[in-house]
mmCIF file with all atom_site columns, C-alpha atoms in Angstrom:
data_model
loop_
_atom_site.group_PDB
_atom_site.id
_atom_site.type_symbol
_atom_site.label_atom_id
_atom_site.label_alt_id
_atom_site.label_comp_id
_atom_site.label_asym_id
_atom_site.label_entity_id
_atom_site.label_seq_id
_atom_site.pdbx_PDB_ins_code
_atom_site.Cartn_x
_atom_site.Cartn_y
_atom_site.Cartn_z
_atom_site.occupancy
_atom_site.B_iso_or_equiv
_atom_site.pdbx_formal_charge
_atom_site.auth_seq_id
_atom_site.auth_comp_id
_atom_site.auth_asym_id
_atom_site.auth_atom_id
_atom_site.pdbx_PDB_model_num
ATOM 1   C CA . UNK A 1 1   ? 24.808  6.833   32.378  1.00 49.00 ? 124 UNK A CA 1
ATOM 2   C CA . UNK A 1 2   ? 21.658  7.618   30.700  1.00 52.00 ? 125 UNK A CA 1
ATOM 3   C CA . UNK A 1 3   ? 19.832  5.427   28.550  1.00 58.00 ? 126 UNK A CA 1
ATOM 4   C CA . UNK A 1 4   ? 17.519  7.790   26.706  1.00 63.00 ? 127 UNK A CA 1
ATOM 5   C CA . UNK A 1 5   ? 17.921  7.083   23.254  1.00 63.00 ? 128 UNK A CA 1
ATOM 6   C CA . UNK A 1 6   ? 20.129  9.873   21.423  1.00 65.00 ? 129 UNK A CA 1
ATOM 7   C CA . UNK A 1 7   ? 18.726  11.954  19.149  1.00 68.00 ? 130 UNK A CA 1
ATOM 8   C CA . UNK A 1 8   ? 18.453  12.647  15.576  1.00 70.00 ? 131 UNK A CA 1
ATOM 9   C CA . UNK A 1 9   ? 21.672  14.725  14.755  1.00 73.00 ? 132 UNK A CA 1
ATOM 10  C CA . UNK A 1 10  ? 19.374  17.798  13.101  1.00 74.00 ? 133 UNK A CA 1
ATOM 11  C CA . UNK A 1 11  ? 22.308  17.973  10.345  1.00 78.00 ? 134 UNK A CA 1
ATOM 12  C CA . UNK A 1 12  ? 21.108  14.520  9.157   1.00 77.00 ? 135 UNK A CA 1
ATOM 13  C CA . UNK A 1 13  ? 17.470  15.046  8.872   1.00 77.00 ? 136 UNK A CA 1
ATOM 14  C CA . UNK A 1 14  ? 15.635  16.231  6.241   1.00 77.00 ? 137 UNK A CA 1
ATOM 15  C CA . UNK A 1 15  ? 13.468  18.991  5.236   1.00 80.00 ? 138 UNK A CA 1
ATOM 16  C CA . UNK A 1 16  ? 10.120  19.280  4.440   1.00 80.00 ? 139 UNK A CA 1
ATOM 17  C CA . UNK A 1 17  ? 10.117  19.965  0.436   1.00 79.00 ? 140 UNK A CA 1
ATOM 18  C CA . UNK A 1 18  ? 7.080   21.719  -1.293  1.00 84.00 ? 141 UNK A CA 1
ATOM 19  C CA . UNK A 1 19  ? 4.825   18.884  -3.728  1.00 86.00 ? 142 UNK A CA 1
ATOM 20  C CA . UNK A 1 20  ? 6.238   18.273  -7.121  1.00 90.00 ? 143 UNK A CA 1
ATOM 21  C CA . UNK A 1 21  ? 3.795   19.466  -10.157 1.00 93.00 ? 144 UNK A CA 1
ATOM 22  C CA . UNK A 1 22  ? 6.082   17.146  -12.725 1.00 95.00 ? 145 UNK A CA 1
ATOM 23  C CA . UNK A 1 23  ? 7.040   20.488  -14.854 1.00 95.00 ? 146 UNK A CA 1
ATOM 24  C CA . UNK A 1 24  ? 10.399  21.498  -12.168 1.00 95.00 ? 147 UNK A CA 1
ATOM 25  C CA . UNK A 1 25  ? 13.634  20.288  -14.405 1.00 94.00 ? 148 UNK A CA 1
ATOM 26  C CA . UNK A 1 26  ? 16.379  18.416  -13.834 1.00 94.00 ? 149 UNK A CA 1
ATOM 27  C CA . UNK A 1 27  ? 19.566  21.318  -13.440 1.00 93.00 ? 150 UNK A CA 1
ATOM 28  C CA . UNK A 1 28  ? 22.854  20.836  -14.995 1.00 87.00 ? 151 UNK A CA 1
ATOM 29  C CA . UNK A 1 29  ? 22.254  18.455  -17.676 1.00 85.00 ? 152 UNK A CA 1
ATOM 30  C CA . UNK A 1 30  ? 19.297  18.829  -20.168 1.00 88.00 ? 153 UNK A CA 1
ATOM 31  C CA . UNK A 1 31  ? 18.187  15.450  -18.721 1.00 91.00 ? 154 UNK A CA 1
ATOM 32  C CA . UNK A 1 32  ? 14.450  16.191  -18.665 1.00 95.00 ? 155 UNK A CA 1
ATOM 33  C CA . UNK A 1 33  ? 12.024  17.069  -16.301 1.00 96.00 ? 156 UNK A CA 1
ATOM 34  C CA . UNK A 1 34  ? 10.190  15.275  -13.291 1.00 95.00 ? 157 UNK A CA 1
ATOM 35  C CA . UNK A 1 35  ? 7.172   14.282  -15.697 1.00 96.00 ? 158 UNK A CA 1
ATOM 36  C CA . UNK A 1 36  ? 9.575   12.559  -17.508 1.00 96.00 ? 159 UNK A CA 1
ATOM 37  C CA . UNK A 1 37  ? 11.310  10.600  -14.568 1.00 95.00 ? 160 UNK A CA 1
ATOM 38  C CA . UNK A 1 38  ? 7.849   9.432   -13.970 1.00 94.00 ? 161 UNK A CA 1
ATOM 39  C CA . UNK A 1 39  ? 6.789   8.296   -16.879 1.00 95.00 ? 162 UNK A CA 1
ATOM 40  C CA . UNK A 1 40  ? 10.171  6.137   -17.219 1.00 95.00 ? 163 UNK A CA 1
ATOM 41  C CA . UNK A 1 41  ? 9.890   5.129   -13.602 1.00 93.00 ? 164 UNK A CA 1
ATOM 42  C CA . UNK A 1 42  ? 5.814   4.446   -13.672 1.00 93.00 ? 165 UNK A CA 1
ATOM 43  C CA . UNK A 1 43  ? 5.226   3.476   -17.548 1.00 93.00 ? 166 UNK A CA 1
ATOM 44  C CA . UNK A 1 44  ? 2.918   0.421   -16.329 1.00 93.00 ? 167 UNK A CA 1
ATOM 45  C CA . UNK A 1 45  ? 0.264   0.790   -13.240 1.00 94.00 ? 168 UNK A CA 1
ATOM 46  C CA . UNK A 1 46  ? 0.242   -3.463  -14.089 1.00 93.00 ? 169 UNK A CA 1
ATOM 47  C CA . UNK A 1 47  ? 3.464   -4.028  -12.511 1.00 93.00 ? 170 UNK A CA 1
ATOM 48  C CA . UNK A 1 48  ? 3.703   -4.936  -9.105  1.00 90.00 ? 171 UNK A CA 1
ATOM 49  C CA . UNK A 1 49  ? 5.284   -2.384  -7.319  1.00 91.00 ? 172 UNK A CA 1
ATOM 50  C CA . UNK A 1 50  ? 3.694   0.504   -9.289  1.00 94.00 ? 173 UNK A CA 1
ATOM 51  C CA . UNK A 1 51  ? 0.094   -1.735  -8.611  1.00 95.00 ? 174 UNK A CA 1
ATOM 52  C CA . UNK A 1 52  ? 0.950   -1.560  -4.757  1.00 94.00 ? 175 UNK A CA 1
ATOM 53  C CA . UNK A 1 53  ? 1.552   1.936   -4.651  1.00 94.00 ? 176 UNK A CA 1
ATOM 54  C CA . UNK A 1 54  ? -1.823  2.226   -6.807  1.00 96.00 ? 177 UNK A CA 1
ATOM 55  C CA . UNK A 1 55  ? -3.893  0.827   -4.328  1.00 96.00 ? 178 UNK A CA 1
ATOM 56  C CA . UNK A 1 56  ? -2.082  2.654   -1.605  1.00 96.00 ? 179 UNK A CA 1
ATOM 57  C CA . UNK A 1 57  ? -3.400  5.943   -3.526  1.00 96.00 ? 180 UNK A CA 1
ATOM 58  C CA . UNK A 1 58  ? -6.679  4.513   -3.882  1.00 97.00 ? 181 UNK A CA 1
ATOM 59  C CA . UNK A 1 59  ? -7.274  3.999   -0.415  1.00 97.00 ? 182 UNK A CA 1
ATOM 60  C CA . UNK A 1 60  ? -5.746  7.018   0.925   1.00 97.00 ? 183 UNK A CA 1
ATOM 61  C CA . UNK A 1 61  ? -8.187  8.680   -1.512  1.00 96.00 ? 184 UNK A CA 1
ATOM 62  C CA . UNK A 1 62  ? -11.048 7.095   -0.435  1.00 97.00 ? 185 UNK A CA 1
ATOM 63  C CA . UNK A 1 63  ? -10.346 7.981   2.950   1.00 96.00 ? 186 UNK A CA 1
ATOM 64  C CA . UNK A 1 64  ? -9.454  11.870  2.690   1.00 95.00 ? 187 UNK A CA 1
ATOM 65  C CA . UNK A 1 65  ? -6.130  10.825  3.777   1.00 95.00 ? 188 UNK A CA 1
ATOM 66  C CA . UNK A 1 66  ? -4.351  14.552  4.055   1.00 88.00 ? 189 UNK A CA 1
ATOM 67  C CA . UNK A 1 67  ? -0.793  13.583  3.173   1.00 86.00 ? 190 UNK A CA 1
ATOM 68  C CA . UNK A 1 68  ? 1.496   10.529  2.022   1.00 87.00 ? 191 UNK A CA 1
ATOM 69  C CA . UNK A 1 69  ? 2.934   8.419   4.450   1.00 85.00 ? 192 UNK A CA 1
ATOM 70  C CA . UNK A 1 70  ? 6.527   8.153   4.996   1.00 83.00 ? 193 UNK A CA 1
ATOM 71  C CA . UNK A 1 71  ? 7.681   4.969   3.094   1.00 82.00 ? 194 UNK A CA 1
ATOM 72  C CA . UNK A 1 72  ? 9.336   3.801   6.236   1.00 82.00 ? 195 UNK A CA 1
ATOM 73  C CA . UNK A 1 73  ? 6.071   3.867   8.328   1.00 87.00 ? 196 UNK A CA 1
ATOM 74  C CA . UNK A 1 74  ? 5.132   1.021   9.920   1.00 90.00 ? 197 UNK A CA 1
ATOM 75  C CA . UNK A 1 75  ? 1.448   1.258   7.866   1.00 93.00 ? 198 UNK A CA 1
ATOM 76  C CA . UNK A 1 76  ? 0.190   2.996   4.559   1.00 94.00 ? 199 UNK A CA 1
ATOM 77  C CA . UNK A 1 77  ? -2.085  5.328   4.874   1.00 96.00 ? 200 UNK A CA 1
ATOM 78  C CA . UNK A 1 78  ? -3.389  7.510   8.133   1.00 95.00 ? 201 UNK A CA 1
ATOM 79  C CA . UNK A 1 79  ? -7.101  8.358   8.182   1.00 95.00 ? 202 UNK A CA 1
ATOM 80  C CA . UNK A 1 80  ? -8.224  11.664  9.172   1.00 94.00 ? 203 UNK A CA 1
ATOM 81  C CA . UNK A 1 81  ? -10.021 10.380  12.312  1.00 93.00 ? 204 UNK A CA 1
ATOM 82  C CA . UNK A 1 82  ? -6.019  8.869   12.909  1.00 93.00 ? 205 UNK A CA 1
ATOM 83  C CA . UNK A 1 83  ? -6.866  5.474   11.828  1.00 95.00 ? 206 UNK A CA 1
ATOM 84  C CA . UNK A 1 84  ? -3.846  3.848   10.315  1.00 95.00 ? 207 UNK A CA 1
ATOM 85  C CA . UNK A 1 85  ? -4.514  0.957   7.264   1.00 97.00 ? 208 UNK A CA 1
ATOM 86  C CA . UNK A 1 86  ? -2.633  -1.738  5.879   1.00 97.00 ? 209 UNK A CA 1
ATOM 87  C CA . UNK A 1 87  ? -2.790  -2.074  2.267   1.00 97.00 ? 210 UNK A CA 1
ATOM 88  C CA . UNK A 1 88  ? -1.990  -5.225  0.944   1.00 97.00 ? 211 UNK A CA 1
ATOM 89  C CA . UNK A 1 89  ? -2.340  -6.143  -3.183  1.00 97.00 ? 212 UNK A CA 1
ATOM 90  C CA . UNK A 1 90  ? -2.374  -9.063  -5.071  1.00 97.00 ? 213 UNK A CA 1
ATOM 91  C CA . UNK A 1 91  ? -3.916  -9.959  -8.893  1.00 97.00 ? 214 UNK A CA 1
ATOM 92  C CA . UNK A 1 92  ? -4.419  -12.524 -10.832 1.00 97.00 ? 215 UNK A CA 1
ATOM 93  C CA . UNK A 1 93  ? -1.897  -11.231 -14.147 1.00 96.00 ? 216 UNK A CA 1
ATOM 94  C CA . UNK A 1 94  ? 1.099   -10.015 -14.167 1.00 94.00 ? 217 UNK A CA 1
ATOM 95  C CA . UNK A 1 95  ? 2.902   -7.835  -17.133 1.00 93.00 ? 218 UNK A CA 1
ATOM 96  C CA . UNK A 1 96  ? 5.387   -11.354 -17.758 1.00 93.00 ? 219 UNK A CA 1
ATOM 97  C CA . UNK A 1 97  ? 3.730   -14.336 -20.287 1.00 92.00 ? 220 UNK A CA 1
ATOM 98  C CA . UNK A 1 98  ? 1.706   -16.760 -17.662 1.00 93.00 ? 221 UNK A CA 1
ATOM 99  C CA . UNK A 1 99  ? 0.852   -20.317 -18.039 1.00 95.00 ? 222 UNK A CA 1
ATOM 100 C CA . UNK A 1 100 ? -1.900  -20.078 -15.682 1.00 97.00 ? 223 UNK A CA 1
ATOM 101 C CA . UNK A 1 101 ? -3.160  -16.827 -13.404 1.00 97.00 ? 224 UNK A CA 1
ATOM 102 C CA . UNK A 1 102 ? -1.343  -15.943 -10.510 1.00 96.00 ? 225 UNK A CA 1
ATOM 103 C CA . UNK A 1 103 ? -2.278  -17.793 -7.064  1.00 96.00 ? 226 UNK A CA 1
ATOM 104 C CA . UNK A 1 104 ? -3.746  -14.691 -4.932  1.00 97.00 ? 227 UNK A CA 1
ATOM 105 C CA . UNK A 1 105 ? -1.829  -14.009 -1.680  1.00 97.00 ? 228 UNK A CA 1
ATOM 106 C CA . UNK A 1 106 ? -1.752  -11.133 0.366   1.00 97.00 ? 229 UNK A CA 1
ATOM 107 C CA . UNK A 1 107 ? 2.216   -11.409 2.514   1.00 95.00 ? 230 UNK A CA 1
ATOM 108 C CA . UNK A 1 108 ? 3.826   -9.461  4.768   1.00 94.00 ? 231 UNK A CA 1
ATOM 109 C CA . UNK A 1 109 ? 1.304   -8.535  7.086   1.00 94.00 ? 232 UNK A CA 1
ATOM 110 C CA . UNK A 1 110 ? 3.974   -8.172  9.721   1.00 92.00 ? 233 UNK A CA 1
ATOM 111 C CA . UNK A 1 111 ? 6.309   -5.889  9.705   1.00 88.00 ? 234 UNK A CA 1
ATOM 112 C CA . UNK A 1 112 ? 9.061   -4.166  12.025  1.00 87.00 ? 235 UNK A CA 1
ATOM 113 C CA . UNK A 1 113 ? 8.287   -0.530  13.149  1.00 87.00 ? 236 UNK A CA 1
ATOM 114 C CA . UNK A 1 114 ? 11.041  1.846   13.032  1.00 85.00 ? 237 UNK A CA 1
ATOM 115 C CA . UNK A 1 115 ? 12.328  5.202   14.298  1.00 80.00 ? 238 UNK A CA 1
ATOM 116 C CA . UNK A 1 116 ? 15.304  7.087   13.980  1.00 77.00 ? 239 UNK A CA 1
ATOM 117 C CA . UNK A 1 117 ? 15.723  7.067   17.959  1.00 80.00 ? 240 UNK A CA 1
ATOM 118 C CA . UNK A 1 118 ? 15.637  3.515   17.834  1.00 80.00 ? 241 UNK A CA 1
ATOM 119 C CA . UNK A 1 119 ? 16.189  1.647   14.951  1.00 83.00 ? 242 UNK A CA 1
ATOM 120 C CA . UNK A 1 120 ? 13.921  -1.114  14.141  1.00 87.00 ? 243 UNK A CA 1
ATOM 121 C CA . UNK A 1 121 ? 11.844  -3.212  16.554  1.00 86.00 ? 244 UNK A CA 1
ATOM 122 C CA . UNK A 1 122 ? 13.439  -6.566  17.889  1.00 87.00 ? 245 UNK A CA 1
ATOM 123 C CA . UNK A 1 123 ? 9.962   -8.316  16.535  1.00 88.00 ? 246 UNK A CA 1
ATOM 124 C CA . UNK A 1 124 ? 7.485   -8.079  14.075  1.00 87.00 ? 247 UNK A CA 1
ATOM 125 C CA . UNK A 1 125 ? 4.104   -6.704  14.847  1.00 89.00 ? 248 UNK A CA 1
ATOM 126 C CA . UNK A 1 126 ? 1.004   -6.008  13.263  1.00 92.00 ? 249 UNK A CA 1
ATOM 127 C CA . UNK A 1 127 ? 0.990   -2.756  12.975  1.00 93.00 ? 250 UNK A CA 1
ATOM 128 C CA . UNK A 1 128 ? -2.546  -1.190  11.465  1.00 95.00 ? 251 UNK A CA 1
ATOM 129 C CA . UNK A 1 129 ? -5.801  -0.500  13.068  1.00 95.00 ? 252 UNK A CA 1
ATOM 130 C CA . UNK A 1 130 ? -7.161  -2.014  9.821   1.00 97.00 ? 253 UNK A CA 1
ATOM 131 C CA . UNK A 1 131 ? -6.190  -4.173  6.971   1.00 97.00 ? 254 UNK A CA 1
ATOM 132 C CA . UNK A 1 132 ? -7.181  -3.556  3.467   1.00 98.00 ? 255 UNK A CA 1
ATOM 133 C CA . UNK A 1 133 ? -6.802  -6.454  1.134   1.00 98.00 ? 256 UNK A CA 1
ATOM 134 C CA . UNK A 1 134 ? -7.028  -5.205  -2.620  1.00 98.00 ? 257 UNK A CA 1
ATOM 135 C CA . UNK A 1 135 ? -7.791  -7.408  -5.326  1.00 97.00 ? 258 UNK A CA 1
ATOM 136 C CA . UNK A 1 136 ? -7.223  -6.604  -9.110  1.00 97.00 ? 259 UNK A CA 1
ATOM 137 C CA . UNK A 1 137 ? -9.877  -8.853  -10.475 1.00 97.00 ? 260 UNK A CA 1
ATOM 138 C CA . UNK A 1 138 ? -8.997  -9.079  -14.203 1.00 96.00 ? 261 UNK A CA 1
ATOM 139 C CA . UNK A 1 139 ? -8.673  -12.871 -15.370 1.00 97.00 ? 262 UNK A CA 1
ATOM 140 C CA . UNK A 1 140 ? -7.649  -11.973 -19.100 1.00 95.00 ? 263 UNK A CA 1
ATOM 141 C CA . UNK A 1 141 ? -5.037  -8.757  -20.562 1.00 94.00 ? 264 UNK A CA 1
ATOM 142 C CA . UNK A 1 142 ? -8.427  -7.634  -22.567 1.00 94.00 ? 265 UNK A CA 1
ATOM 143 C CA . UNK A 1 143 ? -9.883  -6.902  -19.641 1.00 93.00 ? 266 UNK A CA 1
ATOM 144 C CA . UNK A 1 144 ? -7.102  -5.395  -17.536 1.00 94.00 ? 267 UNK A CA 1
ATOM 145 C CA . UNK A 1 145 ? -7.996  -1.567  -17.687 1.00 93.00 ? 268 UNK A CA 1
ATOM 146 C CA . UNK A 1 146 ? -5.433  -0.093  -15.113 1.00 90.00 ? 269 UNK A CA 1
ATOM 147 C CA . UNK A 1 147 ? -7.286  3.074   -15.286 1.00 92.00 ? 270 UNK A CA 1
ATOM 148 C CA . UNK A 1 148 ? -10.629 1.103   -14.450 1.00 95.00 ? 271 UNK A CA 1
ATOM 149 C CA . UNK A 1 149 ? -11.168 1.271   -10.431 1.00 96.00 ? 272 UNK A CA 1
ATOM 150 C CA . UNK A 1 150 ? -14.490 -1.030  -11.289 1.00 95.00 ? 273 UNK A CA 1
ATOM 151 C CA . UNK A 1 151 ? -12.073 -4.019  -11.768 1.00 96.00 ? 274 UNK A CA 1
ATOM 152 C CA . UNK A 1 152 ? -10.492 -3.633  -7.977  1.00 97.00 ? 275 UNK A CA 1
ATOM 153 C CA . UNK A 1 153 ? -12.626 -5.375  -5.368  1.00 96.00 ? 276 UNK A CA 1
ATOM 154 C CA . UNK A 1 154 ? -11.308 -4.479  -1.331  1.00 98.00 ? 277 UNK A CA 1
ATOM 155 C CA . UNK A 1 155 ? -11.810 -6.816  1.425   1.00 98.00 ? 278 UNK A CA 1
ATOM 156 C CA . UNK A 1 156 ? -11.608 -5.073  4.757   1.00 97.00 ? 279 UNK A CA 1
ATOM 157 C CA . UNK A 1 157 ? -10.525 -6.680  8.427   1.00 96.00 ? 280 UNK A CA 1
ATOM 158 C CA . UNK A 1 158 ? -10.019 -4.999  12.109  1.00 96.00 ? 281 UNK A CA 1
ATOM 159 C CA . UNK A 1 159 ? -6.187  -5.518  13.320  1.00 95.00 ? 282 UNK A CA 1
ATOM 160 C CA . UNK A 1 160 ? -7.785  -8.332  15.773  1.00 94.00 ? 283 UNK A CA 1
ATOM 161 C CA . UNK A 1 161 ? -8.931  -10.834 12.932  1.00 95.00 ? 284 UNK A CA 1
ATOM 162 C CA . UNK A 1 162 ? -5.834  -10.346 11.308  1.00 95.00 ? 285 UNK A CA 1
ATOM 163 C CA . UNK A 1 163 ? -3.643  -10.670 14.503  1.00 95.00 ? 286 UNK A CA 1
ATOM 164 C CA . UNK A 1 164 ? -5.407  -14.019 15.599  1.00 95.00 ? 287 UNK A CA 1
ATOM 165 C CA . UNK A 1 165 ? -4.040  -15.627 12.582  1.00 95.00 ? 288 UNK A CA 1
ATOM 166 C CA . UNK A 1 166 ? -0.812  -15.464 13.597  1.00 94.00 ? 289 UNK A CA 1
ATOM 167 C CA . UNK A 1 167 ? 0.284   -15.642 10.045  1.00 94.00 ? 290 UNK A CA 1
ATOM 168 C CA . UNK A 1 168 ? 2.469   -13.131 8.147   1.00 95.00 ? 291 UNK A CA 1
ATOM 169 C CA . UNK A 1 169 ? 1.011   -14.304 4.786   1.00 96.00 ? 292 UNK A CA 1
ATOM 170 C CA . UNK A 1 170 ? -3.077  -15.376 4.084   1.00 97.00 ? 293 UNK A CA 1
ATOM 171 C CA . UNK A 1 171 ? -4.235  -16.720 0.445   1.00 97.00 ? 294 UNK A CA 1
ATOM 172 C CA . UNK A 1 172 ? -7.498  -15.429 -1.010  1.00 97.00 ? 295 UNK A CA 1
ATOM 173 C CA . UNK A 1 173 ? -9.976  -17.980 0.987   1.00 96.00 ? 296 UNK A CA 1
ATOM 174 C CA . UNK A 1 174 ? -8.405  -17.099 4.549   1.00 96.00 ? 297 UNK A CA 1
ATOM 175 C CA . UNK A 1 175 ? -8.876  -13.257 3.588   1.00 97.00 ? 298 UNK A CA 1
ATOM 176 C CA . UNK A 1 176 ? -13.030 -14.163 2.640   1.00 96.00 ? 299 UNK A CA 1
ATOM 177 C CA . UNK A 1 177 ? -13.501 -15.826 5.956   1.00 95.00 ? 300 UNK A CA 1
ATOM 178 C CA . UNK A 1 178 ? -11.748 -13.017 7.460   1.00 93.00 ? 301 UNK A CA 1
ATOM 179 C CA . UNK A 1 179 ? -13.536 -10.403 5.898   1.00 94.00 ? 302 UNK A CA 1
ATOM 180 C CA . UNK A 1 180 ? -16.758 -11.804 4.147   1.00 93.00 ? 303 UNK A CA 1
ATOM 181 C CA . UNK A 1 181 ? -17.751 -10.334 0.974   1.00 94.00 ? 304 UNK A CA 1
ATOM 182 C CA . UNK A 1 182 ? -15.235 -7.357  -0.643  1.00 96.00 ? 305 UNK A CA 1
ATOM 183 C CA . UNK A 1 183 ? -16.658 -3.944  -1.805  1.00 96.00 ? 306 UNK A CA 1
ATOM 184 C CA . UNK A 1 184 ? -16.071 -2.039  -4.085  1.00 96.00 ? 307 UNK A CA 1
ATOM 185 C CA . UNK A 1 185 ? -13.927 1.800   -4.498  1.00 97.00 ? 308 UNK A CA 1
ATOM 186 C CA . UNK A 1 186 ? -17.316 3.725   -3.500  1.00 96.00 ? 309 UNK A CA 1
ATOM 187 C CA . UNK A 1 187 ? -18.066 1.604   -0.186  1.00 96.00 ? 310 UNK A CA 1
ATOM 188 C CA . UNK A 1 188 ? -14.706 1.541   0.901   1.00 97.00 ? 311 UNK A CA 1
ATOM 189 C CA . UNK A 1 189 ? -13.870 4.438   3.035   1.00 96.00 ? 312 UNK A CA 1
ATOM 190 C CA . UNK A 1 190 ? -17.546 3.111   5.148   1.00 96.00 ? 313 UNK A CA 1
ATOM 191 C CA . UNK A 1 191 ? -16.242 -0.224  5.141   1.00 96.00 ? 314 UNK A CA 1
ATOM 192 C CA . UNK A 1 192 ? -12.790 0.797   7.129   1.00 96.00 ? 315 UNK A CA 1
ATOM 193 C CA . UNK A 1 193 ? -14.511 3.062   9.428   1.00 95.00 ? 316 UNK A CA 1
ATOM 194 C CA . UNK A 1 194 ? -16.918 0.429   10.332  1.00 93.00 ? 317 UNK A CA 1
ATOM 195 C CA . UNK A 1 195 ? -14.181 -2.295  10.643  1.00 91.00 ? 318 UNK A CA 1
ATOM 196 C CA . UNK A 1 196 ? -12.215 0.126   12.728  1.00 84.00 ? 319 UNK A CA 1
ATOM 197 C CA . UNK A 1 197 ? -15.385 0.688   15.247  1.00 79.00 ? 320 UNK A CA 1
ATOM 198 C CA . UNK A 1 198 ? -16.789 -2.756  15.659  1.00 72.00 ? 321 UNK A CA 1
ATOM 199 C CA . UNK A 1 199 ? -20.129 -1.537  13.770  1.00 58.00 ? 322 UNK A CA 1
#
């Protein structure tokens, strides 16, 4: 019996599909268009899951990424050079009422690969060549620009630092020892490159 993994049945996978410009319309209902599912999906780059996917696009920017990963990739965003980065967010407000700001902490740093041969991994692994910690540094709602890349600040660590830790989650002072002092949007794509190379 062999125990090569089966397959993808090619009924069940799915096609490439050409980018979206926002303008295509929904068919069969006048229910809009694609702009319009975005801006009722992604009204608010403050909240936390539109903020991740923010710095995601940030980074892959900076780097000259060439396409979007899959969601289900074990990383975020694949350099040219075929380095692949871990972006992790955190801030200090959130789009709720706060008593006090948010403690920074940057979790899941782990994470279980996957493939459609396979399944997921029977452990977690760390699974980036580099780790990009991205900190929205706004301390008061007057300040938060979204659209203001001058208020992000990106810490930067090899896999190796990250890995010795042996933790899945790090707070703002374990990330500064890691990393030593942030940079900001225009040094970042340097910063990886050099993380990634030991320079």
């Amino acid at each position: 019996m062999s125990s090569e993994p089966a397959a993808p049945d090619s009924r069940y996978t799915p096609a490439e599909l050409a980018p979206l410009d926002g303008g295509e319309p929904f068919r069969g209902a006048d229910a809009g268009t694609v702009l319009d599912f975005w801006r009722y999906a992604m009204p608010d780059l403050r909240s936390n899951i539109v903020r991740g996917l923010l710095a995601e696009f940030l980074v892959h920017r900076a780097v000259g990424a060439v396409a979007r990963n899959p969601e289900w990739e074990s990383f975020d965003v694949l350099t040219p050079e075929g380095l692949r980065v871990e972006v992790k967010t955190s801030a200090y407000l959130q789009v709720w009422g706060q008593r006090r700001l948010s403690e920074i902490r940057f979790s899941r740093l782990r994470g279980r690969t996957w493939t459609a041969e396979d399944g997921s991994a029977a452990t977690q692994s760390y699974n980036a060549d580099v780790y990009v910690f991205a900190l929205h540094t706004a301390v008061t709602h007057a300040d938060y620009d979204p659209l203001d890349i001058g208020r992000w600040s990106f810490h930067v660590a090899p896999r190796a630092l990250v890995e010795a830790t042996g933790q899945s989650s790090v707070g703002l002072a374990a990330v500064r020892r890691l990393c030593g002092d942030p940079v900001g949007y225009e040094r970042l794509a340097d910063r990886i490159t050099a993380c990634a190379t030991g320079a």
